[in-house]
Short mmCIF file of C-alpha atoms and ligand atoms in Angstrom, two decimals:
data_model
loop_
_atom_site.label_atom_id
_atom_site.label_comp_id
_atom_site.label_asym_id
_atom_site.label_seq_id
_atom_site.Cartn_x
_atom_site.Cartn_y
_atom_site.Cartn_z
CA MET A 1 24.10 -87.58 -64.18
CA LYS A 2 24.44 -87.99 -67.94
CA LYS A 3 22.32 -84.88 -68.41
CA ILE A 4 24.50 -82.86 -66.08
CA ILE A 5 27.63 -83.93 -67.95
CA LEU A 6 26.07 -83.05 -71.31
CA PHE A 7 24.98 -79.70 -69.93
CA ALA A 8 28.48 -78.99 -68.62
CA ILE A 9 30.00 -79.96 -71.98
CA SER A 10 27.61 -77.73 -73.90
CA ILE A 11 28.41 -74.81 -71.57
CA MET A 12 32.13 -75.40 -72.04
CA PHE A 13 31.68 -75.64 -75.79
CA SER A 14 29.69 -72.43 -76.08
CA PHE A 15 32.21 -70.69 -73.82
CA GLN A 16 35.02 -71.81 -76.15
CA LEU A 17 33.07 -70.66 -79.17
CA PHE A 18 32.39 -67.33 -77.55
CA SER A 19 35.95 -66.78 -76.54
CA GLN A 20 37.13 -67.91 -79.98
CA ASP A 21 34.92 -65.27 -81.51
CA VAL A 22 36.23 -62.50 -79.25
CA TYR A 23 39.75 -63.74 -79.94
CA GLN A 24 39.23 -63.62 -83.71
CA GLN A 25 37.85 -60.10 -83.49
CA ARG A 26 40.97 -59.04 -81.64
CA GLU A 27 43.14 -60.76 -84.26
CA ASP A 28 41.36 -58.80 -86.99
CA ARG A 29 41.52 -55.52 -85.09
CA THR A 30 45.23 -55.88 -84.35
CA LYS A 31 46.26 -57.12 -87.82
CA TRP A 32 47.83 -53.80 -88.93
CA PHE A 33 49.57 -53.51 -85.54
CA ARG A 34 51.05 -57.01 -85.68
CA ASP A 35 52.21 -56.35 -89.23
CA ALA A 36 53.74 -52.98 -88.36
CA ARG A 37 56.09 -54.36 -85.67
CA PHE A 38 57.92 -51.06 -85.06
CA GLY A 39 56.62 -47.83 -83.54
CA MET A 40 57.79 -44.61 -81.90
CA PHE A 41 56.91 -43.69 -78.33
CA ILE A 42 57.13 -39.97 -77.53
CA HIS A 43 57.31 -38.77 -73.93
CA TRP A 44 57.10 -35.03 -74.01
CA GLY A 45 55.94 -32.52 -71.47
CA VAL A 46 57.05 -29.61 -69.26
CA TYR A 47 59.27 -32.07 -67.36
CA ALA A 48 61.69 -31.63 -70.28
CA ILE A 49 62.76 -28.35 -68.59
CA PRO A 50 64.12 -29.82 -65.33
CA ALA A 51 65.36 -32.59 -67.64
CA ARG A 52 65.47 -35.29 -65.01
CA GLY A 53 62.81 -37.56 -66.46
CA GLU A 54 59.00 -37.43 -66.31
CA TRP A 55 58.91 -38.55 -62.67
CA VAL A 56 60.83 -35.52 -61.42
CA GLN A 57 57.83 -34.02 -59.61
CA THR A 58 57.39 -37.09 -57.42
CA ASN A 59 61.04 -37.98 -57.13
CA GLU A 60 61.82 -34.52 -55.75
CA HIS A 61 58.43 -33.94 -54.00
CA ILE A 62 57.82 -30.75 -55.96
CA SER A 63 54.58 -28.99 -55.02
CA ALA A 64 52.11 -27.87 -57.69
CA GLU A 65 53.08 -24.23 -56.99
CA ASN A 66 56.76 -24.95 -57.57
CA TYR A 67 56.12 -27.11 -60.62
CA GLN A 68 54.19 -24.21 -62.13
CA LYS A 69 57.45 -22.49 -63.06
CA TYR A 70 58.00 -25.17 -65.68
CA VAL A 71 54.54 -24.62 -67.13
CA ASP A 72 55.19 -20.87 -67.24
CA ALA A 73 58.47 -21.43 -69.05
CA PHE A 74 57.34 -24.09 -71.53
CA ASN A 75 58.00 -22.55 -74.94
CA PRO A 76 59.03 -25.18 -77.50
CA THR A 77 59.88 -22.84 -80.36
CA GLU A 78 61.62 -25.60 -82.33
CA TYR A 79 58.69 -28.02 -82.26
CA ASN A 80 58.30 -29.32 -85.79
CA PRO A 81 56.45 -32.65 -85.58
CA ARG A 82 56.76 -33.13 -89.33
CA GLU A 83 60.50 -33.60 -88.75
CA TRP A 84 59.78 -36.09 -85.96
CA ALA A 85 57.44 -37.97 -88.28
CA ARG A 86 60.03 -38.07 -91.05
CA ALA A 87 62.64 -39.41 -88.64
CA ALA A 88 60.23 -42.12 -87.49
CA LYS A 89 59.28 -43.04 -91.03
CA LYS A 90 62.90 -43.19 -92.19
CA ALA A 91 63.70 -45.48 -89.27
CA GLY A 92 61.01 -47.83 -90.57
CA MET A 93 58.47 -47.10 -87.86
CA LYS A 94 54.83 -47.45 -88.81
CA TYR A 95 53.04 -45.80 -85.89
CA ALA A 96 53.64 -43.35 -83.07
CA ILE A 97 52.19 -42.88 -79.59
CA MET A 98 52.56 -39.51 -77.87
CA THR A 99 51.86 -38.46 -74.30
CA ALA A 100 48.63 -36.43 -74.32
CA LYS A 101 48.78 -36.22 -70.51
CA HIS A 102 51.44 -37.78 -68.30
CA HIS A 103 51.30 -38.35 -64.53
CA ASP A 104 51.97 -34.65 -63.82
CA GLY A 105 48.53 -33.92 -65.29
CA PHE A 106 49.74 -31.29 -67.76
CA CYS A 107 47.76 -31.60 -70.99
CA MET A 108 49.51 -31.32 -74.33
CA PHE A 109 46.10 -30.91 -75.96
CA ASP A 110 43.40 -28.26 -75.77
CA SER A 111 41.02 -29.77 -73.23
CA LYS A 112 38.01 -27.75 -72.23
CA TYR A 113 37.98 -29.48 -68.83
CA THR A 114 41.19 -27.92 -67.53
CA ASP A 115 43.34 -24.79 -67.72
CA TYR A 116 46.41 -26.90 -67.11
CA LYS A 117 47.39 -27.28 -70.75
CA SER A 118 49.90 -26.31 -73.39
CA VAL A 119 47.56 -23.75 -74.93
CA ASN A 120 47.80 -21.74 -71.69
CA SER A 121 51.60 -21.99 -71.46
CA PRO A 122 53.96 -19.86 -73.59
CA ALA A 123 53.71 -22.72 -76.13
CA GLY A 124 50.22 -21.41 -76.86
CA ARG A 125 49.41 -24.36 -79.14
CA ASP A 126 47.57 -27.64 -79.16
CA LEU A 127 50.71 -29.78 -79.48
CA ILE A 128 48.76 -33.00 -79.84
CA ARG A 129 46.84 -31.71 -82.84
CA GLU A 130 50.09 -30.84 -84.59
CA PHE A 131 51.50 -34.27 -83.75
CA VAL A 132 48.47 -36.05 -85.17
CA ASP A 133 48.43 -33.98 -88.38
CA ALA A 134 52.16 -34.36 -88.99
CA PHE A 135 52.40 -38.11 -88.43
CA ARG A 136 49.30 -38.82 -90.47
CA ALA A 137 50.70 -36.70 -93.28
CA GLU A 138 53.76 -39.00 -93.34
CA GLY A 139 51.51 -42.06 -93.49
CA LEU A 140 52.00 -43.26 -89.91
CA LYS A 141 49.25 -44.42 -87.60
CA VAL A 142 48.77 -42.41 -84.42
CA GLY A 143 47.96 -43.12 -80.82
CA PHE A 144 47.69 -41.35 -77.47
CA TYR A 145 49.32 -42.17 -74.18
CA TYR A 146 47.01 -41.03 -71.38
CA SER A 147 47.91 -41.25 -67.70
CA LEU A 148 45.17 -42.58 -65.44
CA ILE A 149 47.17 -41.18 -62.57
CA ASP A 150 47.06 -37.40 -62.15
CA TRP A 151 49.29 -35.47 -59.74
CA HIS A 152 47.64 -32.14 -60.50
CA HIS A 153 43.90 -32.80 -60.38
CA PRO A 154 42.43 -31.64 -57.03
CA ASP A 155 40.36 -34.82 -56.73
CA TYR A 156 43.15 -37.28 -57.35
CA PRO A 157 44.29 -38.25 -53.84
CA ASN A 158 47.88 -37.96 -52.65
CA VAL A 159 48.38 -41.70 -52.49
CA GLY A 160 51.01 -44.04 -53.91
CA ASN A 161 53.58 -42.17 -55.96
CA HIS A 162 51.87 -38.80 -55.67
CA PRO A 163 54.42 -35.99 -55.10
CA MET A 164 52.44 -34.87 -52.03
CA ASN A 165 52.16 -38.31 -50.47
CA GLY A 166 53.20 -37.89 -46.83
CA ASN A 167 52.40 -34.16 -46.85
CA LYS A 168 50.17 -33.52 -43.82
CA GLU A 169 48.51 -30.33 -45.07
CA TYR A 170 47.66 -31.89 -48.43
CA SER A 171 46.21 -34.97 -46.71
CA LYS A 172 43.62 -32.80 -44.95
CA LYS A 173 41.99 -32.04 -48.31
CA LYS A 174 38.81 -33.83 -49.39
CA PHE A 175 38.95 -35.80 -52.61
CA ASN A 176 35.94 -36.60 -54.72
CA TRP A 177 36.81 -39.71 -56.71
CA ASP A 178 33.75 -39.48 -58.95
CA ASN A 179 34.79 -35.99 -59.97
CA TYR A 180 38.15 -37.33 -60.99
CA THR A 181 36.87 -40.29 -62.99
CA THR A 182 34.37 -38.02 -64.75
CA TYR A 183 37.21 -35.64 -65.63
CA MET A 184 39.24 -38.54 -66.97
CA GLN A 185 36.35 -39.88 -69.05
CA ASN A 186 35.63 -36.43 -70.42
CA GLN A 187 39.21 -35.98 -71.51
CA VAL A 188 39.42 -39.40 -73.12
CA SER A 189 36.21 -38.58 -74.94
CA GLU A 190 37.70 -35.28 -76.17
CA LEU A 191 40.84 -37.02 -77.39
CA LEU A 192 38.81 -39.58 -79.29
CA THR A 193 36.33 -37.07 -80.71
CA ASN A 194 38.36 -34.04 -81.73
CA TYR A 195 41.34 -35.54 -83.55
CA GLY A 196 39.91 -37.84 -86.22
CA LYS A 197 40.71 -41.53 -86.37
CA ILE A 198 42.96 -42.63 -83.52
CA ASP A 199 44.60 -46.01 -83.96
CA VAL A 200 45.86 -46.78 -80.45
CA MET A 201 44.82 -45.71 -76.95
CA TRP A 202 47.61 -46.32 -74.48
CA PHE A 203 46.46 -45.98 -70.86
CA ASP A 204 49.03 -45.90 -68.07
CA TYR A 205 48.87 -47.24 -65.30
CA SER A 206 47.13 -49.31 -62.65
CA TRP A 207 48.52 -50.07 -59.22
CA ALA A 208 47.23 -51.71 -56.01
CA GLU A 209 43.46 -51.04 -55.75
CA TYR A 210 43.74 -48.28 -58.38
CA SER A 211 42.97 -50.79 -61.06
CA GLY A 212 40.11 -52.13 -63.20
CA GLU A 213 36.72 -50.90 -62.04
CA LYS A 214 38.31 -48.31 -59.75
CA TRP A 215 38.90 -46.48 -63.07
CA LYS A 216 35.34 -47.44 -64.12
CA ALA A 217 37.19 -49.41 -66.74
CA THR A 218 34.28 -51.23 -68.40
CA GLU A 219 32.37 -47.99 -68.84
CA LEU A 220 35.50 -46.25 -70.10
CA VAL A 221 36.30 -48.96 -72.63
CA ARG A 222 32.72 -49.04 -73.90
CA MET A 223 32.89 -45.30 -74.50
CA VAL A 224 36.28 -45.61 -76.23
CA LYS A 225 34.97 -48.32 -78.58
CA LYS A 226 31.82 -46.38 -79.30
CA LEU A 227 33.83 -43.34 -80.34
CA GLN A 228 36.53 -45.27 -82.19
CA PRO A 229 35.28 -48.77 -83.09
CA GLU A 230 38.57 -49.87 -84.69
CA ILE A 231 40.93 -48.55 -82.02
CA ILE A 232 43.25 -50.93 -80.20
CA LEU A 233 44.01 -50.67 -76.49
CA ASP A 234 47.00 -51.46 -74.35
CA ASN A 235 46.53 -53.59 -71.24
CA ARG A 236 47.20 -51.21 -68.36
CA LEU A 237 43.66 -50.66 -67.14
CA GLY A 238 44.25 -53.62 -64.88
CA GLY A 239 42.71 -56.65 -66.60
CA ASN A 240 44.41 -59.91 -67.46
CA ILE A 241 44.73 -60.36 -71.20
CA GLU A 242 46.12 -63.87 -70.75
CA LEU A 243 42.86 -65.31 -69.40
CA ALA A 244 40.84 -67.66 -71.62
CA LYS A 245 38.11 -65.03 -71.38
CA PRO A 246 39.76 -61.70 -70.53
CA GLU A 247 37.83 -58.82 -68.94
CA GLU A 248 36.23 -56.41 -71.37
CA TYR A 249 38.87 -53.83 -70.40
CA ALA A 250 41.85 -56.22 -70.58
CA GLY A 251 43.04 -54.56 -73.80
CA ASP A 252 44.33 -55.86 -77.11
CA PHE A 253 48.02 -56.26 -76.45
CA GLU A 254 50.37 -56.88 -73.57
CA GLY A 255 53.05 -54.26 -72.85
CA PRO A 256 56.29 -55.55 -71.34
CA GLU A 257 58.28 -52.53 -70.18
CA GLN A 258 62.07 -52.34 -70.54
CA ILE A 259 62.28 -56.07 -71.17
CA ILE A 260 62.00 -58.53 -74.03
CA PRO A 261 60.25 -61.72 -72.95
CA ALA A 262 62.11 -64.97 -73.54
CA HIS A 263 59.18 -66.50 -75.46
CA PRO A 264 56.09 -65.50 -77.42
CA ILE A 265 53.25 -64.54 -75.04
CA LEU A 266 50.38 -67.03 -74.96
CA ASP A 267 47.01 -67.01 -73.22
CA GLN A 268 45.59 -69.79 -71.04
CA LEU A 269 44.35 -71.58 -74.15
CA GLY A 270 47.80 -71.44 -75.73
CA ARG A 271 46.86 -68.79 -78.28
CA ASN A 272 49.14 -65.92 -79.25
CA VAL A 273 48.64 -62.68 -77.38
CA PRO A 274 49.79 -59.60 -79.34
CA TRP A 275 52.48 -57.74 -77.43
CA GLU A 276 54.61 -54.66 -77.63
CA ALA A 277 57.85 -54.15 -75.69
CA CYS A 278 58.27 -50.47 -74.83
CA ILE A 279 61.92 -49.54 -74.49
CA THR A 280 63.73 -46.24 -73.89
CA LEU A 281 66.68 -45.09 -76.00
CA ASN A 282 68.66 -43.88 -72.97
CA ASN A 283 67.42 -44.69 -69.47
CA ASP A 284 64.59 -42.16 -69.20
CA TRP A 285 61.26 -41.76 -70.96
CA GLY A 286 61.13 -37.98 -70.60
CA TYR A 287 64.08 -35.84 -71.70
CA SER A 288 67.17 -36.19 -69.53
CA ALA A 289 70.90 -35.87 -69.76
CA ASP A 290 71.39 -39.60 -69.19
CA ASN A 291 74.04 -40.65 -71.66
CA HIS A 292 73.59 -44.40 -71.67
CA TYR A 293 72.16 -44.60 -75.15
CA LYS A 294 71.40 -47.83 -76.88
CA THR A 295 73.28 -48.23 -80.14
CA ASP A 296 71.81 -48.97 -83.56
CA LYS A 297 73.07 -52.51 -83.05
CA ASP A 298 71.14 -52.82 -79.78
CA VAL A 299 67.95 -51.51 -81.39
CA ILE A 300 68.14 -53.62 -84.56
CA ARG A 301 68.80 -56.76 -82.56
CA ALA A 302 66.01 -55.92 -80.13
CA LEU A 303 63.64 -55.44 -83.04
CA VAL A 304 64.58 -58.78 -84.58
CA ASN A 305 64.35 -60.42 -81.15
CA VAL A 306 60.78 -59.19 -80.54
CA VAL A 307 59.62 -60.07 -84.05
CA SER A 308 61.08 -63.58 -83.67
CA LYS A 309 58.63 -63.94 -80.76
CA ASN A 310 55.57 -62.33 -82.41
CA GLY A 311 56.02 -58.98 -80.67
CA ASN A 312 56.37 -55.29 -81.54
CA LEU A 313 58.97 -52.75 -80.47
CA LEU A 314 57.81 -49.34 -79.30
CA LEU A 315 61.00 -47.32 -79.08
CA ASN A 316 60.92 -44.14 -77.04
CA VAL A 317 62.27 -40.68 -77.74
CA GLY A 318 62.17 -37.85 -75.19
CA PRO A 319 62.18 -34.49 -76.98
CA ASP A 320 63.77 -31.54 -75.16
CA ALA A 321 62.10 -28.35 -73.91
CA LYS A 322 62.63 -26.63 -77.25
CA GLY A 323 60.83 -29.42 -79.03
CA ARG A 324 63.77 -31.26 -80.53
CA ILE A 325 64.39 -34.98 -80.46
CA PRO A 326 67.94 -35.34 -79.06
CA LYS A 327 70.57 -35.66 -81.77
CA LYS A 328 71.85 -38.92 -80.28
CA SER A 329 68.40 -40.45 -80.68
CA LEU A 330 68.08 -39.18 -84.24
CA ASP A 331 71.48 -40.66 -85.13
CA VAL A 332 70.43 -44.08 -83.85
CA LEU A 333 67.10 -43.88 -85.66
CA SER A 334 68.75 -42.98 -88.91
CA LYS A 335 71.17 -45.93 -88.73
CA VAL A 336 68.31 -48.28 -87.87
CA GLY A 337 66.58 -46.88 -90.96
CA GLU A 338 69.57 -47.78 -93.14
CA TRP A 339 69.30 -51.37 -91.98
CA MET A 340 65.53 -51.36 -92.45
CA ASP A 341 65.89 -50.01 -96.01
CA ILE A 342 67.59 -53.27 -96.90
CA ASN A 343 66.02 -55.73 -94.49
CA SER A 344 62.51 -54.59 -93.52
CA GLU A 345 60.99 -57.48 -95.48
CA SER A 346 62.22 -59.71 -92.65
CA ILE A 347 60.35 -57.54 -90.09
CA TYR A 348 56.98 -56.32 -91.42
CA GLY A 349 54.25 -58.92 -91.23
CA CYS A 350 56.73 -61.42 -89.81
CA GLY A 351 56.58 -63.48 -86.65
CA SER A 352 58.06 -66.52 -85.02
CA ALA A 353 59.25 -69.61 -86.90
CA PRO A 354 58.55 -73.14 -85.66
CA LEU A 355 62.26 -73.67 -85.15
CA SER A 356 64.47 -73.34 -82.13
CA LYS A 357 66.84 -70.40 -81.92
CA PRO A 358 70.10 -71.24 -83.72
CA GLU A 359 73.50 -70.51 -82.18
CA TRP A 360 74.32 -67.96 -84.85
CA GLY A 361 71.24 -65.73 -84.58
CA ARG A 362 67.47 -65.81 -84.89
CA PHE A 363 64.66 -66.68 -87.27
CA THR A 364 61.68 -64.62 -88.36
CA MET A 365 59.05 -65.93 -90.71
CA LYS A 366 56.18 -64.83 -92.92
CA GLY A 367 54.02 -67.45 -94.67
CA ASP A 368 56.44 -69.85 -96.34
CA THR A 369 59.35 -67.43 -96.25
CA LEU A 370 61.94 -67.95 -93.56
CA PHE A 371 64.50 -65.29 -92.67
CA ALA A 372 67.77 -66.28 -91.05
CA HIS A 373 69.20 -63.35 -89.07
CA ILE A 374 72.90 -63.94 -88.59
CA THR A 375 74.35 -61.99 -85.68
CA ASP A 376 77.31 -64.25 -84.87
CA SER A 377 79.71 -65.18 -87.63
CA ASN A 378 80.53 -68.82 -87.95
CA MET A 379 83.35 -71.15 -88.84
CA GLY A 380 82.34 -72.53 -92.24
CA GLN A 381 78.76 -73.57 -92.82
CA TYR A 382 75.66 -72.43 -90.94
CA TYR A 383 73.30 -75.15 -89.78
CA MET A 384 69.53 -75.04 -90.16
CA PRO A 385 68.15 -77.26 -87.41
CA GLY A 386 65.92 -80.09 -88.66
CA MET A 387 65.44 -78.44 -92.05
CA LYS A 388 66.83 -81.14 -94.33
CA GLY A 389 64.65 -81.37 -97.45
CA LYS A 390 62.48 -78.46 -96.36
CA ILE A 391 64.33 -75.55 -97.93
CA CYS A 392 64.09 -75.05 -101.65
CA ASN A 393 65.76 -71.73 -102.16
CA GLY A 394 68.16 -69.44 -100.30
CA LYS A 395 69.41 -65.97 -101.11
CA MET A 396 70.93 -62.93 -99.46
CA LEU A 397 68.13 -60.51 -98.72
CA SER A 398 70.25 -57.46 -99.59
CA ASP A 399 71.16 -58.44 -103.18
CA ASP A 400 69.39 -61.69 -104.02
CA ARG A 401 72.64 -63.54 -104.48
CA GLU A 402 72.41 -67.29 -104.29
CA MET A 403 73.47 -69.07 -101.09
CA PHE A 404 75.03 -72.50 -100.91
CA ILE A 405 72.59 -75.03 -99.45
CA GLY A 406 73.56 -78.63 -98.81
CA THR A 407 74.72 -81.22 -96.35
CA TYR A 408 77.85 -81.14 -94.22
CA TRP A 409 80.78 -80.90 -96.64
CA ASN A 410 82.64 -83.83 -95.09
CA GLY A 411 79.95 -86.47 -95.08
CA LYS A 412 78.24 -88.23 -92.18
CA ARG A 413 79.68 -87.58 -88.73
CA SER A 414 78.52 -88.48 -85.25
CA TYR A 415 78.44 -84.79 -84.32
CA ILE A 416 76.22 -83.80 -87.23
CA ASP A 417 72.49 -84.19 -86.88
CA GLU A 418 71.15 -85.96 -89.97
CA ASN A 419 68.10 -83.75 -90.05
CA ASP A 420 70.05 -80.52 -90.23
CA VAL A 421 70.85 -78.82 -93.48
CA PHE A 422 73.60 -76.27 -94.04
CA PHE A 423 73.91 -73.02 -95.88
CA ASN A 424 76.81 -70.74 -96.56
CA LEU A 425 77.28 -67.13 -97.54
CA GLY A 426 79.33 -67.87 -100.63
CA PRO A 427 79.76 -70.54 -103.27
CA SER A 428 81.96 -72.88 -101.28
CA SER A 429 80.45 -75.41 -98.88
CA ASN A 430 83.24 -75.14 -96.34
CA GLY A 431 84.54 -71.58 -96.76
CA THR A 432 84.17 -68.93 -94.09
CA TYR A 433 82.78 -65.64 -95.34
CA GLN A 434 82.61 -62.28 -93.66
CA LEU A 435 79.11 -61.14 -92.77
CA ASP A 436 77.70 -58.50 -95.13
CA ASP A 437 76.41 -56.69 -92.04
CA GLU A 438 78.05 -57.22 -88.65
CA ILE A 439 74.84 -56.22 -86.90
CA ASP A 440 72.48 -58.61 -88.65
CA THR A 441 72.91 -60.23 -92.05
CA VAL A 442 69.65 -61.62 -93.37
CA VAL A 443 69.31 -64.69 -95.59
CA LYS A 444 65.92 -65.46 -97.10
CA PHE A 445 64.66 -68.99 -97.68
CA LYS A 446 61.58 -70.43 -99.31
CA LEU A 447 60.19 -73.39 -97.47
CA SER A 448 58.67 -76.41 -99.10
CA ASP A 449 57.00 -77.67 -95.92
CA THR A 450 57.56 -76.76 -92.29
CA LYS A 451 55.13 -79.20 -90.72
CA LYS A 452 56.81 -82.47 -91.66
C1 GLC B 1 55.78 -46.32 -66.52
C2 GLC B 1 56.13 -44.94 -66.04
C3 GLC B 1 55.97 -43.93 -67.05
C4 GLC B 1 56.17 -44.29 -68.47
C5 GLC B 1 55.65 -45.65 -68.79
C6 GLC B 1 55.99 -46.13 -70.17
O1 GLC B 1 54.52 -46.69 -66.24
O2 GLC B 1 55.39 -44.55 -64.91
O3 GLC B 1 56.66 -42.78 -66.69
O4 GLC B 1 55.44 -43.41 -69.19
O5 GLC B 1 56.04 -46.55 -67.88
O6 GLC B 1 55.67 -47.46 -70.33
#
């Protein structure tokens, strides 16, 4: 019995060690990504012409023949990815992911495995190559979105959200799944061979049984890592990244879509899982006339929110058929950039603080530097929960001016927690000062010790 117990313990121990090792490798691989915190998502394809989002083909059951008119008309004469890259950089973004192929199957790169590509449309160019060159030239990291689903390939069956699902004639066709997965692997291999160092591979998406090994995911991921050993992968091949020992294809980060989780994301062993919330600027990924744009305030606060929980924000733009990022998106990006010019120190390389969320805003933290993000102005002093004796310095991030730090101005009271400390945005302990920035005013503190 004793032997069995010892054996079980040694197995558990080696399993822990193993998974710790894999975990550490992922931490190392994702370091730049977790430091970057802010990226640009680009959904661009021929669906910009109907301008009703990238799902238009399925939503309106458009046949391949009828969709062809968009391919034949795709002529983005104003495409200047260097301008896109400058807009991203000025906004404070550090990386960009562009759709190489979306669900409609149309390739924005010059693949030798299909004729269904931008080079054969009036565009006549490898749009992905230009994207990669331009963003790299501006110092941003680059990644590819690649749809596992394909509504154009003759061997991808008309199941699920396929535009021809329910079409009797189409259903009579024979589909050769191996042909499709080979096609997919070949294209991924092209993308990771012909365009230099690629920083992120962003697969989308798995559903029902079209998940995991249905995509030959282990084989695919091994090929990806062989071609690009340092690349990081999203988690949409169908694995579970939150397991103590995730599948080989579970990816390197979790990707909440159109939501910001309420807490940091942890795995079964309570360790941090890198994550990236992908969020649209209006309500579509691909270009559309939807006018419900997020404001600069929404975006800045979303960014601070995700960073306060150890996450990233991947903010989407949907360029139009001419190749322009909509002006409304550019305006938001530029205002976000103005805020980042002053406050990015509280974003890059930062993560959660071991403090609960205060009433007046949020905390982000890097090493022994704590950033207080004030989004709600206060009456008088601002409390720092449980931080009495733990803050040794406080200044406004924008201009380094000194902040008042002390106890409640009117002595001990039953409604004041003894362990809280207070700061204020001006010299007086009990004055009320206007926020420097209504959207998010950042105060920077040095901590003496956060563990006490
Ligand atoms: C969804 C949609 C897709 C979009 C993606 C972005 O999976 O199908 O259109 O590209 O989310 O996260």
